[in-house]
Each structure stands twice: as C-alpha cells, then as structure tokens.
Short mmCIF file of C-alpha atoms in Angstrom, two decimals:
data_model
loop_
_atom_site.label_atom_id
_atom_site.label_comp_id
_atom_site.label_asym_id
_atom_site.label_seq_id
_atom_site.Cartn_x
_atom_site.Cartn_y
_atom_site.Cartn_z
CA MET N 26 -18.87 11.21 -2.53
CA ILE N 27 -19.63 9.04 -5.55
CA VAL N 28 -18.62 5.38 -5.34
CA TYR N 29 -18.68 2.40 -7.72
CA LEU N 30 -20.42 -0.81 -6.69
CA ASN N 31 -21.02 -3.78 -9.00
CA GLY N 32 -21.51 -1.81 -12.20
CA GLU N 33 -23.13 1.35 -10.76
CA PHE N 34 -21.87 4.78 -9.82
CA LEU N 35 -23.92 6.05 -6.86
CA PRO N 36 -23.64 8.12 -3.68
CA LEU N 37 -21.84 6.42 -0.81
CA SER N 38 -24.98 6.64 1.33
CA GLU N 39 -26.84 4.44 -1.15
CA ALA N 40 -24.20 1.71 -1.50
CA ARG N 41 -25.23 -1.62 0.02
CA VAL N 42 -23.48 -5.01 0.26
CA PRO N 43 -25.24 -8.22 1.43
CA VAL N 44 -24.33 -9.31 4.94
CA LEU N 45 -23.40 -12.77 3.60
CA ASP N 46 -20.74 -11.31 1.36
CA ARG N 47 -17.61 -13.38 1.97
CA GLY N 48 -15.62 -10.20 2.39
CA PHE N 49 -17.74 -9.41 5.44
CA ILE N 50 -17.93 -12.95 6.77
CA PHE N 51 -14.40 -14.22 6.06
CA GLY N 52 -12.30 -11.27 4.91
CA ASP N 53 -12.22 -13.17 1.60
CA GLY N 54 -10.99 -10.50 -0.76
CA VAL N 55 -8.18 -8.18 -1.83
CA TYR N 56 -7.73 -4.45 -2.25
CA GLU N 57 -5.66 -1.62 -3.70
CA VAL N 58 -5.10 2.03 -2.80
CA ILE N 59 -4.24 4.32 -5.70
CA PRO N 60 -3.26 8.00 -5.33
CA VAL N 61 -4.51 10.49 -7.89
CA TYR N 62 -2.61 13.69 -8.69
CA ALA N 63 -4.33 16.43 -10.68
CA GLY N 64 -6.86 13.86 -11.88
CA ARG N 65 -4.19 11.38 -13.03
CA LEU N 66 -3.92 7.92 -11.52
CA PHE N 67 -0.51 7.15 -9.99
CA ARG N 68 1.28 4.09 -11.39
CA LEU N 69 -2.02 2.63 -12.52
CA GLU N 70 -0.60 -0.29 -14.52
CA GLU N 71 1.51 -1.36 -11.55
CA HIS N 72 -1.45 -1.17 -9.18
CA LEU N 73 -3.63 -3.20 -11.54
CA GLN N 74 -0.93 -5.80 -11.99
CA ARG N 75 -0.56 -6.17 -8.21
CA LEU N 76 -4.34 -6.52 -7.97
CA GLU N 77 -4.20 -9.26 -10.61
CA ASN N 78 -1.42 -11.02 -8.69
CA SER N 79 -3.39 -10.90 -5.42
CA LEU N 80 -6.52 -12.24 -7.12
CA LYS N 81 -4.57 -15.15 -8.58
CA CYS N 82 -3.13 -15.96 -5.18
CA ILE N 83 -6.61 -16.28 -3.64
CA LYS N 84 -7.88 -18.20 -6.69
CA LEU N 85 -10.40 -15.56 -7.75
CA ASP N 86 -10.87 -14.67 -11.39
CA ASN N 87 -10.48 -11.01 -12.16
CA PRO N 88 -14.06 -9.72 -12.62
CA LEU N 89 -12.99 -6.93 -15.03
CA THR N 90 -10.64 -6.63 -17.95
CA ARG N 91 -7.69 -4.24 -17.69
CA GLN N 92 -9.50 -1.74 -19.95
CA GLN N 93 -12.69 -1.99 -17.89
CA TRP N 94 -10.74 -1.24 -14.73
CA ILE N 95 -9.13 1.77 -16.36
CA GLU N 96 -12.43 3.14 -17.66
CA ARG N 97 -14.22 2.74 -14.35
CA LEU N 98 -11.37 4.22 -12.33
CA GLU N 99 -11.03 7.21 -14.62
CA THR N 100 -14.79 7.76 -14.48
CA LEU N 101 -14.75 7.60 -10.70
CA VAL N 102 -12.03 10.26 -10.59
CA VAL N 103 -14.06 12.52 -12.87
CA ARG N 104 -17.30 11.93 -10.96
CA ASN N 105 -15.48 13.08 -7.81
CA LYS N 106 -14.27 16.27 -9.53
CA GLY N 107 -10.68 15.33 -10.29
CA GLY N 108 -7.81 17.02 -8.46
CA ASP N 109 -5.87 15.07 -5.85
CA GLN N 110 -7.65 11.98 -4.59
CA SER N 111 -7.09 8.62 -2.94
CA ILE N 112 -8.86 5.65 -4.57
CA TYR N 113 -9.70 2.56 -2.52
CA LEU N 114 -10.84 -0.49 -4.48
CA GLN N 115 -11.86 -3.90 -3.16
CA VAL N 116 -12.81 -7.19 -4.74
CA THR N 117 -14.39 -9.94 -2.63
CA ARG N 118 -15.55 -13.42 -3.61
CA GLY N 119 -19.14 -12.18 -3.25
CA PRO N 120 -22.26 -13.23 -1.31
CA ALA N 121 -22.87 -16.92 -0.66
CA LYS N 122 -24.02 -19.32 2.04
CA ARG N 123 -21.53 -19.31 4.91
CA ASN N 124 -19.14 -22.16 4.29
CA HIS N 125 -15.38 -22.25 4.41
CA ASN N 126 -15.25 -23.91 0.97
CA PHE N 127 -15.29 -21.72 -2.10
CA PRO N 128 -18.88 -21.47 -3.44
CA GLU N 129 -19.34 -23.09 -6.85
CA ARG N 130 -21.32 -20.23 -8.37
CA VAL N 131 -20.81 -16.73 -7.04
CA VAL N 132 -20.52 -13.22 -8.43
CA PRO N 133 -17.59 -11.21 -7.03
CA THR N 134 -18.31 -7.90 -5.35
CA VAL N 135 -16.40 -4.94 -6.83
CA PHE N 136 -16.34 -1.72 -4.80
CA MET N 137 -14.40 1.50 -5.38
CA MET N 138 -14.47 4.85 -3.59
CA SER N 139 -12.52 8.06 -3.76
CA GLU N 140 -11.66 10.61 -1.09
CA PRO N 141 -10.02 14.02 -1.47
CA ALA N 142 -6.29 14.08 -0.75
CA SER N 143 -4.15 17.02 0.24
CA THR N 144 -0.57 17.76 -0.76
CA LEU N 145 1.86 16.47 1.84
CA PRO N 146 4.62 18.85 3.02
CA PRO N 147 8.06 17.49 3.78
CA SER N 148 7.92 15.49 6.98
CA ASN N 149 9.89 16.58 10.03
CA GLY N 150 10.13 12.93 11.00
CA VAL N 151 8.04 10.52 13.05
CA LYS N 152 8.44 8.08 15.89
CA ALA N 153 8.26 4.32 15.32
CA ILE N 154 8.39 1.21 17.45
CA THR N 155 9.46 -2.35 16.71
CA ARG N 156 7.20 -5.35 17.26
CA ILE N 157 7.42 -9.06 16.52
CA ASP N 158 5.71 -9.82 13.20
CA THR N 159 2.58 -11.72 14.23
CA ARG N 160 0.96 -11.74 10.78
CA TRP N 161 0.40 -14.74 8.53
CA GLN N 162 2.81 -16.24 5.97
CA ARG N 163 1.46 -14.51 2.82
CA CYS N 164 2.01 -10.83 3.39
CA ASP N 165 2.65 -10.42 -0.35
CA ILE N 166 -1.12 -10.76 -0.92
CA LYS N 167 -2.90 -7.43 -0.46
CA SER N 168 -5.67 -9.05 1.57
CA ILE N 169 -8.51 -7.20 3.21
CA ALA N 170 -7.99 -9.43 6.29
CA LEU N 171 -5.89 -6.84 8.10
CA LEU N 172 -6.67 -7.45 11.78
CA ALA N 173 -3.07 -8.31 12.69
CA ASN N 174 -1.86 -5.14 10.94
CA VAL N 175 -4.54 -3.09 12.67
CA LEU N 176 -3.56 -4.37 16.12
CA LEU N 177 0.14 -3.72 15.49
CA ARG N 178 -0.51 -0.18 14.22
CA GLN N 179 -2.72 0.46 17.24
CA GLU N 180 0.13 -0.53 19.54
CA ALA N 181 2.19 2.20 17.88
CA VAL N 182 -0.59 4.77 18.18
CA GLU N 183 -1.05 4.03 21.87
CA VAL N 184 2.54 5.02 22.62
CA GLY N 185 2.53 8.10 20.41
CA ALA N 186 4.29 6.52 17.43
CA ALA N 187 3.33 6.63 13.76
CA GLU N 188 4.25 3.04 12.80
CA ALA N 189 5.30 -0.37 14.04
CA ILE N 190 8.25 -1.86 12.16
CA LEU N 191 7.89 -5.63 12.18
CA ILE N 192 10.64 -8.08 13.06
CA ARG N 193 10.55 -11.71 11.91
CA GLU N 194 13.29 -14.12 13.06
CA GLY N 195 15.71 -11.28 13.68
CA TYR N 196 15.11 -9.34 10.46
CA ALA N 197 13.06 -6.19 9.67
CA MET N 198 10.28 -6.93 7.22
CA GLU N 199 8.12 -3.83 6.80
CA GLY N 200 5.80 -1.57 8.75
CA ALA N 201 2.26 -2.48 9.75
CA ALA N 202 1.10 -0.50 6.70
CA SER N 203 4.30 0.53 4.95
CA ASN N 204 7.56 -0.62 3.43
CA VAL N 205 10.89 0.11 5.14
CA PHE N 206 14.22 1.53 3.97
CA ILE N 207 17.35 2.19 6.00
CA VAL N 208 20.47 4.12 5.11
CA ALA N 209 23.86 2.84 6.29
CA ASP N 210 27.12 4.49 5.25
CA GLY N 211 25.30 6.42 2.53
CA VAL N 212 23.67 3.33 0.97
CA ALA N 213 19.89 2.92 1.02
CA ILE N 214 18.76 -0.63 1.75
CA THR N 215 15.28 -2.19 1.55
CA PRO N 216 14.30 -5.84 2.10
CA PRO N 217 13.94 -7.89 -1.11
CA LYS N 218 10.48 -8.97 -2.19
CA SER N 219 9.26 -12.16 -0.57
CA GLN N 220 6.08 -13.69 0.79
CA PHE N 221 6.69 -11.78 4.01
CA ILE N 222 6.40 -8.24 2.63
CA LEU N 223 3.91 -6.45 0.37
CA PRO N 224 5.48 -5.48 -2.97
CA GLY N 225 4.90 -1.76 -2.50
CA ILE N 226 4.30 0.42 -5.55
CA THR N 227 5.98 3.42 -3.87
CA ARG N 228 8.83 1.16 -2.77
CA ASP N 229 9.42 0.08 -6.34
CA LEU N 230 9.30 3.65 -7.64
CA ILE N 231 11.92 4.69 -5.06
CA VAL N 232 14.22 1.83 -6.14
CA GLU N 233 13.79 2.81 -9.80
CA ALA N 234 14.36 6.48 -9.05
CA MET N 235 17.53 5.82 -7.06
CA GLN N 236 18.87 3.64 -9.84
CA ALA N 237 18.13 6.34 -12.42
CA ALA N 238 19.78 9.00 -10.27
CA GLN N 239 22.76 6.74 -9.65
CA LEU N 240 22.25 6.93 -5.90
CA PRO N 241 23.71 3.94 -4.03
CA TYR N 242 21.11 1.39 -2.93
CA ARG N 243 20.59 -2.31 -2.66
CA GLU N 244 17.83 -4.79 -1.91
CA ALA N 245 19.03 -6.95 0.99
CA ASP N 246 17.89 -8.41 4.28
CA ILE N 247 18.02 -5.92 7.15
CA SER N 248 18.93 -7.43 10.51
CA GLU N 249 17.46 -5.97 13.66
CA THR N 250 20.96 -4.84 14.60
CA GLN N 251 21.31 -2.99 11.27
CA LEU N 252 17.90 -1.39 11.76
CA ARG N 253 18.79 -0.08 15.21
CA SER N 254 22.18 1.27 14.10
CA ALA N 255 20.97 2.84 10.84
CA ASP N 256 21.86 6.40 9.96
CA GLU N 257 18.37 6.91 8.47
CA ILE N 258 15.10 4.95 8.47
CA TRP N 259 12.19 5.66 6.11
CA ILE N 260 8.70 4.23 5.87
CA THR N 261 6.96 4.39 2.49
CA SER N 262 3.46 3.92 1.14
CA SER N 263 1.22 5.28 -1.61
CA ILE N 264 -0.58 7.59 0.84
CA ARG N 265 2.26 8.59 3.17
CA GLU N 266 4.81 8.68 0.36
CA ILE N 267 8.27 8.78 2.06
CA VAL N 268 8.46 9.55 5.74
CA PRO N 269 11.70 9.68 7.80
CA VAL N 270 11.72 7.91 11.17
CA ILE N 271 13.74 9.97 13.67
CA THR N 272 13.02 7.94 16.81
CA LEU N 273 12.86 4.14 17.07
CA ASP N 274 11.74 2.62 20.36
CA ASP N 275 12.44 5.99 22.03
CA LYS N 276 16.04 6.07 20.76
CA ARG N 277 17.28 8.64 18.27
CA VAL N 278 17.86 7.52 14.68
CA GLY N 279 21.05 9.06 13.29
CA THR N 280 21.07 12.77 14.05
CA GLY N 281 17.44 12.73 15.14
CA GLN N 282 16.54 14.77 12.03
CA PRO N 283 15.46 13.81 8.48
CA GLY N 284 18.61 12.65 6.71
CA ALA N 285 20.41 13.89 3.62
CA VAL N 286 19.66 10.79 1.52
CA TRP N 287 15.96 11.00 2.44
CA SER N 288 15.94 14.66 1.33
CA GLN N 289 17.34 13.75 -2.08
CA VAL N 290 14.90 10.89 -2.61
CA TRP N 291 11.93 12.93 -1.34
CA GLN N 292 12.70 15.62 -3.93
CA ILE N 293 13.00 13.07 -6.73
CA TYR N 294 9.60 11.71 -5.71
CA GLN N 295 8.07 15.19 -5.77
CA ASP N 296 9.53 15.81 -9.23
CA TYR N 297 7.94 12.53 -10.42
CA LYS N 298 4.55 13.66 -9.08
CA GLN N 299 4.92 17.04 -10.78
CA LYS N 300 5.56 15.36 -14.12
CA LEU N 301 2.48 13.24 -13.57
CA ARG N 302 0.43 16.35 -12.80
CA SER N 303 1.76 17.95 -16.00
CA ASN N 304 1.07 14.77 -17.96
CA VAL N 305 4.75 14.30 -18.80
CA SER N 306 5.80 10.68 -19.40
#
C-alpha cells in the first residue's frame, strides 16, 4: 500500500508521525473517507467542500488548495493501481508542545491512504439497536475524535447488531457511523442537517436522486415513536452505501425484509455508480 504523508508518497510501513502531533495527543484534526469506483473518485468536490467546512470549524487553515488535493488524491489512486478503492484522508494541527492552546507556529500534518474495496451485493438487511446520543454538540464536524462513536458502535457489535441509531431528546439523529432514513406510508424521511448530525455525502446523493426520480421524500425530524413504527429503516454511508435495517432492538421493522422503497433507491444508487465507472456525467 502506498500512502501520502506531508508531501511524499511512500509505503505505509515507512510512514511516521511525531508522537507530539496534536492529532495523537488531542484528537485535534478532521478526516474524510472517499470511495473510488473504477479509479474515479466519488463525489470528490462534495467531499473536499465538507473537509473545508470541518477545517474552518476547528480554525485550521486548509494546507492544500483544491487543485492540490485533486492532484494528490488522483495520484494516490493511480499509485495503488486504480480500480475500486476507499480513500482515508486526515488533517491534524501538527506536532507541537503539549498545550491546550493552539500553537502559534505549526505545520499541519496531512495523511492519506487507500485500501482496496470490493463491490457490495444488495444487503439482506441488518440488525440495529437504539442508544442515547452521548456524543458532543458538534457532530457536523468530521472530527477524528471518535471515541464516543466507537463505544456506541461497539455496544451494537456486542449484541450482534450492525449499528447503533442514536436518540437525542426523543428524536433519532443518525447512526454511530451512518446517516438514517425511515419510510412511513411510502415517504422516505431523513433528519434535516444540523449540528447534531454529519452532513453525509451519500445521504445528500440519495436526497438528490429521490428528487430527480420524483420519489416522495422529505427532510424532517424523526421522533423515536416514528422510528420504531417505520415501515422501513435504512442506514447510509460512503462505504456501506444504503443498508436496510430489518430488526431494531430485537423487534421486526416492517415486514422484516428489505422494503420496496429501499430497493428502488438502491438501484438508483447502483446506476449512479455505473455512470461514474463509465465516466458519464
């Protein structure tokens, strides 16, 4: 595996970051995950804009121009032999003396790596649980400080579930590492963007695709009662794509099978990927 670190492309085994890097000491940084299909980066402009937004929120200047990001990402894809990949990129405030205050002069650390990705077949559905949202107040920042998310996901794993759907003050927010949709009476619903959910790139694509296909949807708050009575529940992310939840807290969702609306949207998503693979706008 070839990675990128602070201006160099090198084998992963040779990549080194100082132990005083603020990403290591404080979790002071942000990240992105970008799928690659047939060597083409998925929704790259949207990912780079979200990265820019996260950097602004943590008061860190973007270390690269938009064109420099594009060139380095495309080179990384080529250096790892194209095809289907998953890119992880991370920007931290860089190495400095340990102090909670921002250092006056510091060089950000920029790291990117790529791993092979396989084509996902249609999901037969997964189990999920609900948990109280114990995360901080700025979930819209794609921060590398993910301990709360990790602990919540682990609670799901320990009971044989794929995800924990998070409840805040009686409303469903998102999964520990995913956005959430429900279907009620044929209408797909997803929570509106706020500081309590990550503005998912896949989420946005699904909303756009449903609008284009004239499928009924809306962005609205989802109460816990609505979540538990939904005909369908989906979790979405760049890596998982669109996965139907068929069991929530050990109770069947809808028919207990992937729903009809999910099937339509899943196919639209696959068609979008195929156009990307074929380099069709």
